[in-house]
Coordinates of C-alpha atoms in Angstrom, one line a residue:
M1018 CA -12.3 15.6 -33.2
G1019 CA -10.1 12.6 -32.5
K1020 CA -8.8 9.4 -33.9
N1021 CA -11.1 6.4 -33.7
C1022 CA -10.2 3.8 -31.1
L1023 CA -11.8 0.4 -30.4
E1024 CA -10.6 -1.0 -27.2
V1025 CA -11.3 -4.7 -26.4
C1026 CA -11.1 -6.2 -23.0
V1027 CA -9.5 -9.6 -22.9
D1028 CA -8.3 -12.0 -20.2
R1029 CA -6.8 -14.8 -22.3
F1030 CA -4.1 -15.0 -25.0
D1031 CA -6.5 -16.5 -27.5
S1032 CA -8.9 -13.6 -26.9
A1033 CA -6.2 -11.1 -27.4
M1034 CA -5.3 -12.7 -30.7
A1035 CA -8.9 -12.7 -31.8
A1036 CA -9.3 -9.1 -30.9
I1037 CA -6.1 -8.1 -32.8
R1038 CA -7.2 -10.1 -35.9
G1039 CA -10.6 -8.4 -35.7
G1040 CA -9.0 -4.9 -35.9
A1041 CA -8.9 -3.8 -32.2
D1042 CA -6.8 -0.6 -31.7
R1043 CA -6.1 -1.3 -28.1
L1044 CA -6.5 -4.0 -25.5
E1045 CA -7.6 -3.7 -21.9
L1046 CA -5.7 -6.6 -20.4
C1047 CA -7.5 -8.2 -17.5
G1048 CA -7.7 -11.4 -15.5
C1049 CA -11.0 -13.2 -14.9
L1050 CA -13.6 -11.1 -16.8
L1051 CA -16.2 -13.4 -15.3
V1052 CA -16.1 -11.2 -12.2
G1053 CA -15.7 -8.0 -14.1
G1054 CA -11.9 -8.2 -14.4
I1055 CA -8.9 -8.1 -12.1
T1056 CA -5.3 -7.3 -12.5
P1057 CA -3.8 -9.5 -15.2
E1058 CA -0.8 -11.8 -14.8
L1059 CA 2.5 -10.3 -15.9
E1060 CA 3.2 -13.4 -17.9
L1061 CA 0.1 -12.9 -20.0
L1062 CA 1.3 -9.4 -21.0
E1063 CA 4.7 -10.8 -21.8
Q1064 CA 3.2 -13.5 -24.0
I1065 CA 1.2 -11.0 -26.0
R1066 CA 4.2 -8.7 -26.3
Q1067 CA 6.2 -11.5 -27.9
V1068 CA 3.8 -11.4 -30.9
S1069 CA 2.2 -8.0 -31.0
D1070 CA 3.0 -4.3 -30.4
I1071 CA -0.7 -3.4 -30.1
A1072 CA -1.4 -0.7 -27.4
I1073 CA -2.2 -2.4 -24.1
R1074 CA -3.7 -0.9 -21.0
C1075 CA -3.7 -3.1 -17.9
L1076 CA -6.6 -3.2 -15.5
M1077 CA -5.5 -2.6 -11.9
R1078 CA -8.0 -4.3 -9.6
P1079 CA -6.7 -6.5 -6.9
R1080 CA -10.0 -8.4 -6.4
F1081 CA -13.6 -8.4 -7.4
G1082 CA -16.2 -6.5 -5.5
D1083 CA -16.2 -2.8 -4.5
F1084 CA -13.5 -0.2 -5.1
L1085 CA -12.8 0.6 -1.5
Y1086 CA -9.2 -0.5 -1.1
S1087 CA -6.9 -1.0 1.8
K1088 CA -3.4 0.6 2.0
E1089 CA -1.9 -2.8 1.3
E1090 CA -4.0 -3.3 -1.8
V1091 CA -3.0 0.0 -3.2
D1092 CA 0.6 -0.6 -2.4
R1093 CA 0.4 -3.9 -4.3
M1094 CA -1.2 -2.2 -7.3
A1095 CA 1.5 0.4 -7.4
R1096 CA 4.2 -2.3 -7.4
Q1097 CA 2.3 -4.2 -10.1
I1098 CA 2.0 -1.1 -12.3
R1099 CA 5.8 -0.6 -12.2
R1100 CA 6.4 -4.3 -13.2
L1101 CA 3.8 -4.3 -15.9
S1102 CA 5.1 -1.0 -17.3
E1103 CA 8.6 -2.5 -17.6
A1104 CA 7.1 -5.5 -19.4
G1105 CA 5.5 -3.3 -22.1
A1106 CA 2.2 -2.0 -20.8
D1107 CA 1.3 1.3 -22.5
G1108 CA -1.1 2.4 -19.8
F1109 CA -3.3 1.5 -16.9
V1110 CA -7.0 1.3 -15.9
I1111 CA -7.5 2.5 -12.4
G1112 CA -10.1 3.6 -9.9
C1113 CA -10.2 3.9 -6.1
L1114 CA -13.2 5.2 -4.1
D1115 CA -13.7 6.2 -0.4
A1116 CA -16.5 4.9 1.7
E1117 CA -18.7 7.8 0.7
G1118 CA -18.4 7.1 -3.0
N1119 CA -15.9 9.8 -3.9
L1120 CA -12.6 9.3 -5.6
D1121 CA -9.9 8.5 -3.0
L1122 CA -7.5 11.2 -4.2
E1123 CA -4.6 10.1 -2.1
Q1124 CA -4.8 6.5 -3.4
M1125 CA -5.3 7.7 -7.0
R1126 CA -2.3 9.9 -6.8
Q1127 CA -0.2 7.0 -5.7
L1128 CA -1.2 4.9 -8.7
V1129 CA -0.8 7.9 -11.1
K1130 CA 2.7 8.4 -9.8
A1131 CA 3.5 4.7 -10.3
A1132 CA 2.3 4.9 -13.9
N1133 CA 5.0 7.6 -14.5
G1134 CA 3.3 9.4 -17.4
K1135 CA 1.7 6.4 -19.2
G1136 CA -1.9 6.6 -20.4
L1137 CA -4.6 6.3 -17.7
T1138 CA -8.2 5.3 -17.9
L1139 CA -10.6 5.8 -15.0
H1140 CA -12.6 2.5 -15.0
R1141 CA -16.2 2.0 -14.0
A1142 CA -15.6 2.9 -10.4
F1143 CA -16.7 6.2 -12.1
D1144 CA -20.1 4.6 -12.7
V1145 CA -20.7 3.9 -9.0
S1146 CA -19.2 7.2 -7.7
R1147 CA -21.5 9.6 -5.8
D1148 CA -21.1 12.6 -8.2
G1149 CA -20.0 11.7 -11.7
L1150 CA -19.4 15.2 -12.9
E1151 CA -17.2 16.1 -9.9
T1152 CA -15.4 12.7 -10.3
A1153 CA -14.7 13.5 -14.0
R1154 CA -13.3 17.0 -13.1
Q1155 CA -11.0 15.3 -10.5
A1156 CA -9.9 12.8 -13.1
V1157 CA -8.7 15.6 -15.3
E1158 CA -6.8 17.1 -12.4
L1159 CA -5.1 13.8 -11.8
G1160 CA -3.9 13.5 -15.4
I1161 CA -6.3 10.8 -16.5
D1162 CA -7.0 10.9 -20.2
T1163 CA -10.0 8.5 -20.6
I1164 CA -13.1 7.7 -18.6
L1165 CA -14.7 4.3 -19.2
T1166 CA -18.4 4.6 -18.5
S1167 CA -21.8 3.1 -19.0
G1168 CA -23.3 6.4 -18.1
Q1169 CA -23.9 5.2 -14.5
A1170 CA -26.4 2.7 -15.8
S1171 CA -26.4 -1.1 -16.5
S1172 CA -25.4 -0.5 -20.1
C1173 CA -24.0 2.5 -22.1
W1174 CA -27.2 2.6 -24.2
K1175 CA -29.4 2.9 -21.1
G1176 CA -26.9 5.5 -19.8
R1177 CA -26.7 7.4 -23.1
D1178 CA -28.3 10.6 -21.7
Y1179 CA -25.7 10.8 -18.9
I1180 CA -22.9 10.2 -21.4
G1181 CA -24.3 13.1 -23.4
R1182 CA -24.1 15.3 -20.2
L1183 CA -20.5 14.3 -19.7
L1184 CA -19.7 15.3 -23.3
E1185 CA -21.4 18.6 -22.9
E1186 CA -19.0 19.4 -20.0
G1187 CA -16.2 19.7 -22.7
L1188 CA -13.6 18.2 -20.4
P1189 CA -10.2 17.6 -21.9
L1190 CA -10.4 13.8 -21.8
T1191 CA -11.9 11.0 -23.8
I1192 CA -15.4 9.6 -22.8
M1193 CA -15.3 5.9 -23.7
P1194 CA -18.7 4.1 -23.6
G1195 CA -18.6 0.5 -22.3
A1196 CA -21.0 -2.2 -21.2
G1197 CA -23.2 -3.7 -23.8
V1198 CA -21.2 -2.4 -26.7
N1199 CA -21.5 -4.1 -30.1
A1200 CA -21.6 -2.9 -33.7
K1201 CA -25.3 -1.7 -33.5
V1202 CA -24.7 0.2 -30.2
I1203 CA -21.7 1.9 -31.7
G1204 CA -23.7 3.0 -34.7
D1205 CA -26.6 4.2 -32.6
M1206 CA -24.4 6.1 -30.2
K1207 CA -22.4 7.8 -33.0
R1208 CA -25.6 9.1 -34.4
L1209 CA -26.3 10.8 -31.1
Y1210 CA -22.9 12.1 -30.0
P1211 CA -19.5 12.9 -31.4
L1212 CA -17.9 9.7 -29.9
T1213 CA -14.7 8.2 -31.3
T1214 CA -13.7 5.6 -28.7
F1215 CA -15.6 2.5 -27.5
H1216 CA -14.9 -0.4 -25.2
M1217 CA -16.2 -3.9 -25.7
S1218 CA -15.6 -7.5 -24.8
G1219 CA -17.3 -9.1 -27.9
K1220 CA -17.2 -12.4 -26.1
K1221 CA -18.8 -15.7 -27.1
T1222 CA -19.2 -18.8 -25.1
L1223 CA -17.2 -21.9 -26.2
N1224 CA -18.1 -25.4 -25.1
S1225 CA -15.3 -27.0 -23.1
A1226 CA -13.4 -29.7 -25.0
M1227 CA -13.6 -31.9 -21.9
S1228 CA -15.2 -35.2 -22.8
F1229 CA -15.2 -36.5 -19.2
R1230 CA -17.3 -34.2 -17.0
R1231 CA -17.9 -34.8 -13.3
E1232 CA -21.0 -32.8 -12.5
G1233 CA -21.9 -31.3 -9.1
V1234 CA -18.3 -30.4 -8.1
P1235 CA -18.2 -26.6 -8.6
M1236 CA -14.8 -24.9 -8.5
G1237 CA -15.9 -21.3 -8.0
L1238 CA -19.0 -19.2 -7.6
P1239 CA -22.3 -21.2 -7.3
G1240 CA -24.2 -21.5 -10.6
I1241 CA -21.1 -21.0 -12.8
D1242 CA -20.8 -23.6 -15.6
E1243 CA -17.4 -25.1 -15.3
F1244 CA -17.6 -26.4 -18.9
S1245 CA -18.0 -23.1 -20.7
V1246 CA -15.2 -20.8 -21.7
W1247 CA -15.5 -17.1 -22.6
Q1248 CA -13.5 -15.9 -25.6
T1249 CA -13.4 -12.8 -27.7
D1250 CA -15.3 -13.2 -31.0
E1251 CA -13.1 -12.0 -33.9
E1252 CA -16.1 -11.3 -36.1
Q1253 CA -17.9 -9.2 -33.4
V1254 CA -14.8 -7.1 -33.1
R1255 CA -14.5 -6.8 -36.9
L1256 CA -18.1 -5.6 -37.3
A1257 CA -17.7 -3.1 -34.5
K1258 CA -14.6 -1.7 -36.0
Q1259 CA -16.3 -1.3 -39.4
V1260 CA -19.1 0.6 -37.9
L1261 CA -16.8 2.8 -35.9
E1262 CA -14.8 3.7 -39.0
E1263 CA -17.9 4.6 -41.0
D1264 CA -17.8 8.3 -42.0
G1265 CA -14.3 8.7 -40.6
T1266 CA -13.8 10.4 -37.3
C1267 CA -16.7 12.0 -35.5

């Protein structure tokens, strides 16, 4: 049993406002969701805090790519955690692996210490770890309260059997399905398992307001449309929240 929670990942102020209007219970604040999310700017957190006291967990990821981090990258994340905490973050979303795909416990302890008792989510580094069940047990020992997971698959629906196995372990933390989450998936997953917490982006693609467009001059990754903007869709969040609240808590 537990209280329902719909977490929405956002990387823009407009997306944060749309998620809040739609009924999100918590934000995962990120930068650049196009590459899976990186650590957000301090100023974005401050901007949201000026208008909302919604629960916010900040993603700590210094770059896109793998979760094998250097000492310098972990040191930087620890410093960022302290600054974001002072600015109003309620928690942090972390994950460090070693080259063999196991949790890097020394690096994880450094980030846990920096968080100083605030809420902690193990992000989808879990989904690419060597032994998910062992990783989950270690997460408990570290003091992590939530695991964000797609069930070690490309979407949480495809990984639903693995999510079921995690729940059967009865570990004292929250299993939060993510990847491909929408209102239908929430309803389907709730019919299978006693889940109370879900993670979604609920994004839609907006056409750029630019009228002048110089084509053939990419600013980032090849194939990325420079004239499309991702933003959280308030209605998708609202529908997801309605389904999550049906029948009360699981």
